[in-house]
PDB file of C-alpha atoms and ligand atoms in Angstrom:
ATOM      1  CA  UNK A  32       5.611  -5.778   7.056  1.00 87.00           C
ATOM      2  CA  UNK A  33       7.916  -6.869   4.221  1.00 93.00           C
ATOM      3  CA  UNK A  34      10.972  -4.854   3.988  1.00 92.00           C
ATOM      4  CA  UNK A  35      11.514  -5.822   0.480  1.00 95.00           C
ATOM      5  CA  UNK A  36       7.998  -4.262  -0.498  1.00 97.00           C
ATOM      6  CA  UNK A  37       7.757  -1.037  -1.653  1.00 97.00           C
ATOM      7  CA  UNK A  38       4.065  -0.249  -0.559  1.00 97.00           C
ATOM      8  CA  UNK A  39       4.934  -1.818   2.809  1.00 97.00           C
ATOM      9  CA  UNK A  40       7.706   0.785   3.060  1.00 96.00           C
ATOM     10  CA  UNK A  41       5.396   3.654   1.880  1.00 97.00           C
ATOM     11  CA  UNK A  42       2.924   2.569   4.713  1.00 96.00           C
ATOM     12  CA  UNK A  43       5.737   2.465   7.165  1.00 94.00           C
ATOM     13  CA  UNK A  44       6.979   5.941   6.144  1.00 91.00           C
ATOM     14  CA  UNK A  45      10.308   4.698   5.102  1.00 89.00           C
ATOM     15  CA  UNK A  46       9.552   5.788   1.496  1.00 86.00           C
ATOM     16  CA  UNK A  47       8.178   9.019   0.323  1.00 86.00           C
ATOM     17  CA  UNK A  48       4.369   8.708  -0.636  1.00 79.00           C
ATOM     18  CA  UNK A  49       1.579  11.139  -1.086  1.00 94.00           C
ATOM     19  CA  UNK A  50      -1.019   9.649   1.302  1.00 96.00           C
ATOM     20  CA  UNK A  51      -4.501  10.902   0.691  1.00 97.00           C
ATOM     21  CA  UNK A  52      -6.301   8.590   3.200  1.00 97.00           C
ATOM     22  CA  UNK A  53      -5.550   6.243   6.044  1.00 96.00           C
ATOM     23  CA  UNK A  54      -7.344   4.270   8.671  1.00 97.00           C
ATOM     24  CA  UNK A  55      -6.346   1.369  10.984  1.00 97.00           C
ATOM     25  CA  UNK A  56      -6.676  -1.102   8.046  1.00 97.00           C
ATOM     26  CA  UNK A  57      -5.675   0.553   4.902  1.00 98.00           C
ATOM     27  CA  UNK A  58      -3.700   3.543   3.429  1.00 97.00           C
ATOM     28  CA  UNK A  59      -4.328   5.410   0.206  1.00 98.00           C
ATOM     29  CA  UNK A  60      -1.522   7.204  -1.687  1.00 98.00           C
ATOM     30  CA  UNK A  61      -1.147   8.875  -5.154  1.00 97.00           C
ATOM     31  CA  UNK A  62       0.061   6.546  -7.842  1.00 98.00           C
ATOM     32  CA  UNK A  63       3.741   7.693  -9.010  1.00 97.00           C
ATOM     33  CA  UNK A  64       2.771   7.028 -12.716  1.00 97.00           C
ATOM     34  CA  UNK A  65      -1.007   8.205 -12.824  1.00 98.00           C
ATOM     35  CA  UNK A  66      -2.944   7.165 -15.696  1.00 96.00           C
ATOM     36  CA  UNK A  67      -5.494   9.575 -15.325  1.00 97.00           C
ATOM     37  CA  UNK A  68      -5.756  12.997 -13.682  1.00 98.00           C
ATOM     38  CA  UNK A  69      -6.681  11.328 -10.399  1.00 98.00           C
ATOM     39  CA  UNK A  70      -5.127   8.089  -9.657  1.00 98.00           C
ATOM     40  CA  UNK A  71      -4.573   6.777  -6.212  1.00 98.00           C
ATOM     41  CA  UNK A  72      -3.723   3.206  -4.756  1.00 98.00           C
ATOM     42  CA  UNK A  73      -5.694   1.825  -1.720  1.00 98.00           C
ATOM     43  CA  UNK A  74      -3.661  -1.002   0.140  1.00 98.00           C
ATOM     44  CA  UNK A  75      -4.093  -3.073   3.233  1.00 98.00           C
ATOM     45  CA  UNK A  76      -1.654  -2.231   5.946  1.00 97.00           C
ATOM     46  CA  UNK A  77      -0.886  -6.020   6.164  1.00 96.00           C
ATOM     47  CA  UNK A  78       1.217  -7.417   3.492  1.00 97.00           C
ATOM     48  CA  UNK A  79      -1.246  -9.557   1.176  1.00 95.00           C
ATOM     49  CA  UNK A  80       0.469 -10.388  -1.876  1.00 94.00           C
ATOM     50  CA  UNK A  81      -2.335 -10.916  -4.344  1.00 91.00           C
ATOM     51  CA  UNK A  82      -6.163 -11.780  -4.775  1.00 91.00           C
ATOM     52  CA  UNK A  83      -4.925 -15.327  -4.968  1.00 90.00           C
ATOM     53  CA  UNK A  84      -3.596 -15.145  -1.358  1.00 92.00           C
ATOM     54  CA  UNK A  85      -6.879 -14.142   0.001  1.00 93.00           C
ATOM     55  CA  UNK A  86      -8.419 -16.379   2.549  1.00 94.00           C
ATOM     56  CA  UNK A  87     -11.472 -16.400   4.718  1.00 97.00           C
ATOM     57  CA  UNK A  88      -9.540 -14.261   7.225  1.00 96.00           C
ATOM     58  CA  UNK A  89      -9.373 -11.527   4.681  1.00 96.00           C
ATOM     59  CA  UNK A  90     -12.965 -11.198   4.019  1.00 96.00           C
ATOM     60  CA  UNK A  91     -13.412  -8.493   6.613  1.00 97.00           C
ATOM     61  CA  UNK A  92     -10.421  -6.459   5.279  1.00 97.00           C
ATOM     62  CA  UNK A  93     -11.602  -6.730   1.697  1.00 97.00           C
ATOM     63  CA  UNK A  94     -15.041  -5.478   2.424  1.00 97.00           C
ATOM     64  CA  UNK A  95     -13.899  -2.856   4.714  1.00 98.00           C
ATOM     65  CA  UNK A  96     -11.322  -1.608   1.721  1.00 98.00           C
ATOM     66  CA  UNK A  97     -14.415  -1.540  -0.730  1.00 97.00           C
ATOM     67  CA  UNK A  98     -16.522   0.173   1.882  1.00 98.00           C
ATOM     68  CA  UNK A  99     -13.838   2.722   2.252  1.00 98.00           C
ATOM     69  CA  UNK A 100     -13.612   3.518  -1.340  1.00 98.00           C
ATOM     70  CA  UNK A 101     -15.994   6.372  -1.402  1.00 98.00           C
ATOM     71  CA  UNK A 102     -14.202   7.983   1.321  1.00 98.00           C
ATOM     72  CA  UNK A 103     -10.897   7.650  -0.646  1.00 98.00           C
ATOM     73  CA  UNK A 104     -12.587   8.853  -3.803  1.00 98.00           C
ATOM     74  CA  UNK A 105     -13.827  11.843  -1.810  1.00 98.00           C
ATOM     75  CA  UNK A 106     -10.087  12.424  -0.842  1.00 97.00           C
ATOM     76  CA  UNK A 107      -9.081  12.068  -4.191  1.00 97.00           C
ATOM     77  CA  UNK A 108     -11.591  14.355  -5.430  1.00 97.00           C
ATOM     78  CA  UNK A 109     -13.726  12.256  -7.577  1.00 98.00           C
ATOM     79  CA  UNK A 110     -16.381  11.048  -5.431  1.00 98.00           C
ATOM     80  CA  UNK A 111     -19.114  13.065  -7.400  1.00 98.00           C
ATOM     81  CA  UNK A 112     -17.564  12.987 -10.747  1.00 98.00           C
ATOM     82  CA  UNK A 113     -17.252   9.257 -10.845  1.00 98.00           C
ATOM     83  CA  UNK A 114     -14.351   6.756 -10.629  1.00 98.00           C
ATOM     84  CA  UNK A 115     -13.000   3.303 -11.570  1.00 98.00           C
ATOM     85  CA  UNK A 116     -11.761   0.612  -9.223  1.00 98.00           C
ATOM     86  CA  UNK A 117      -9.311  -1.984 -10.674  1.00 97.00           C
ATOM     87  CA  UNK A 118      -7.300  -4.720  -9.545  1.00 96.00           C
ATOM     88  CA  UNK A 119      -4.495  -6.192 -11.661  1.00 95.00           C
ATOM     89  CA  UNK A 120      -4.206  -9.998 -10.836  1.00 93.00           C
ATOM     90  CA  UNK A 121      -0.932 -11.725 -12.261  1.00 91.00           C
ATOM     91  CA  UNK A 122       0.851 -11.398 -15.439  1.00 92.00           C
ATOM     92  CA  UNK A 123      -1.465 -10.696 -18.078  1.00 95.00           C
ATOM     93  CA  UNK A 124      -3.055  -7.988 -16.009  1.00 94.00           C
ATOM     94  CA  UNK A 125       0.293  -6.446 -15.618  1.00 93.00           C
ATOM     95  CA  UNK A 126       0.576  -6.743 -11.979  1.00 94.00           C
ATOM     96  CA  UNK A 127       3.816  -5.140 -11.008  1.00 95.00           C
ATOM     97  CA  UNK A 128       3.731  -4.758  -7.164  1.00 97.00           C
ATOM     98  CA  UNK A 129       3.061  -7.871  -5.200  1.00 96.00           C
ATOM     99  CA  UNK A 130       1.073  -6.105  -2.403  1.00 97.00           C
ATOM    100  CA  UNK A 131      -2.666  -6.075  -2.869  1.00 97.00           C
ATOM    101  CA  UNK A 132      -3.975  -2.683  -4.282  1.00 98.00           C
ATOM    102  CA  UNK A 133      -7.068  -1.115  -5.515  1.00 98.00           C
ATOM    103  CA  UNK A 134      -6.305   1.367  -8.223  1.00 98.00           C
ATOM    104  CA  UNK A 135      -9.037   4.215  -7.982  1.00 98.00           C
ATOM    105  CA  UNK A 136      -8.998   6.286 -11.119  1.00 98.00           C
ATOM    106  CA  UNK A 137     -10.924   9.210 -12.420  1.00 98.00           C
ATOM    107  CA  UNK A 138     -10.517  13.125 -12.996  1.00 98.00           C
ATOM    108  CA  UNK A 139     -11.768  12.696 -16.618  1.00 98.00           C
ATOM    109  CA  UNK A 140     -14.186  10.693 -18.633  1.00 97.00           C
ATOM    110  CA  UNK A 141     -12.630   7.237 -18.572  1.00 97.00           C
ATOM    111  CA  UNK A 142     -12.561   5.035 -21.964  1.00 93.00           C
ATOM    112  CA  UNK A 143     -13.766   1.592 -22.255  1.00 93.00           C
ATOM    113  CA  UNK A 144     -11.949  -0.999 -20.219  1.00 89.00           C
ATOM    114  CA  UNK A 145      -9.595  -3.327 -22.295  1.00 79.00           C
TER     115      UNK A 145
HETATM  116  P1  AMP B 159       0.106  -2.872 -10.874  1.00 66.68           P
HETATM  117  O1  AMP B 159       0.321  -2.856 -12.259  1.00 66.68           O
HETATM  118  O2  AMP B 159      -1.316  -3.218 -10.422  1.00 66.68           O
HETATM  119  O3  AMP B 159       1.018  -3.801  -9.955  1.00 66.68           O
HETATM  120  O4  AMP B 159       0.549  -1.441 -10.309  1.00 66.68           O
HETATM  121  C1  AMP B 159       1.329  -0.867  -9.555  1.00 66.68           C
HETATM  122  C2  AMP B 159       0.971   0.559  -9.403  1.00 66.68           C
HETATM  123  O5  AMP B 159       2.105   1.009  -8.537  1.00 66.68           O
HETATM  124  C3  AMP B 159       1.502   1.061 -10.816  1.00 66.68           C
HETATM  125  O6  AMP B 159       0.489   1.909 -11.097  1.00 66.68           O
HETATM  126  C4  AMP B 159       2.707   2.021 -10.319  1.00 66.68           C
HETATM  127  O7  AMP B 159       2.662   3.257 -11.137  1.00 66.68           O
HETATM  128  C5  AMP B 159       2.369   2.383  -8.933  1.00 66.68           C
HETATM  129  N1  AMP B 159       3.666   2.405  -8.165  1.00 66.68           N
HETATM  130  C6  AMP B 159       4.951   1.712  -8.302  1.00 66.68           C
HETATM  131  N2  AMP B 159       5.698   2.218  -7.229  1.00 66.68           N
HETATM  132  C7  AMP B 159       5.102   3.262  -6.620  1.00 66.68           C
HETATM  133  C8  AMP B 159       5.695   4.222  -5.739  1.00 66.68           C
HETATM  134  N3  AMP B 159       6.751   4.134  -5.191  1.00 66.68           N
HETATM  135  N4  AMP B 159       4.527   5.189  -5.334  1.00 66.68           N
HETATM  136  C9  AMP B 159       3.402   5.217  -5.765  1.00 66.68           C
HETATM  137  N5  AMP B 159       3.012   4.347  -6.780  1.00 66.68           N
HETATM  138  C10 AMP B 159       3.820   3.321  -7.192  1.00 66.68           C
HETATM  139 ZN1   ZN B 160       3.777  -4.967   1.170  1.00 66.68          ZN
END
């Protein structure tokens, strides 16, 4: 846990967060500035900063997160209607929070990706 990290603090319950899913490896909560009617963030419990920090020891975790995505989508109410998963990596993608997170977005017909 990194006490300076907003997502670590949400996971620890030290900051408010609207949790929709959790298991032993990851937590999903509503994005505070949703870009669509349904927008949740799926984050690992471990503080991993970005995709560029992923090593062989994280392969199981990443696989687990992707495999959990349909359950998160179900909790977010978009399992049947469809959803988009995105990771912002680095400056040009607009990554703001340095704790790896999958955006799970839906609840309307989504436009084309930029
Ligand atoms: P990114 O640009 O991929 O780093 O996205 C970070 C996301 O975290 C943005 O969509 C923010 O709206 C969201 N966010 C930042 N702070 C919080 C918070 N305290 N609770 C929920 N979502 C947050
Ligand atoms: Zn963190």
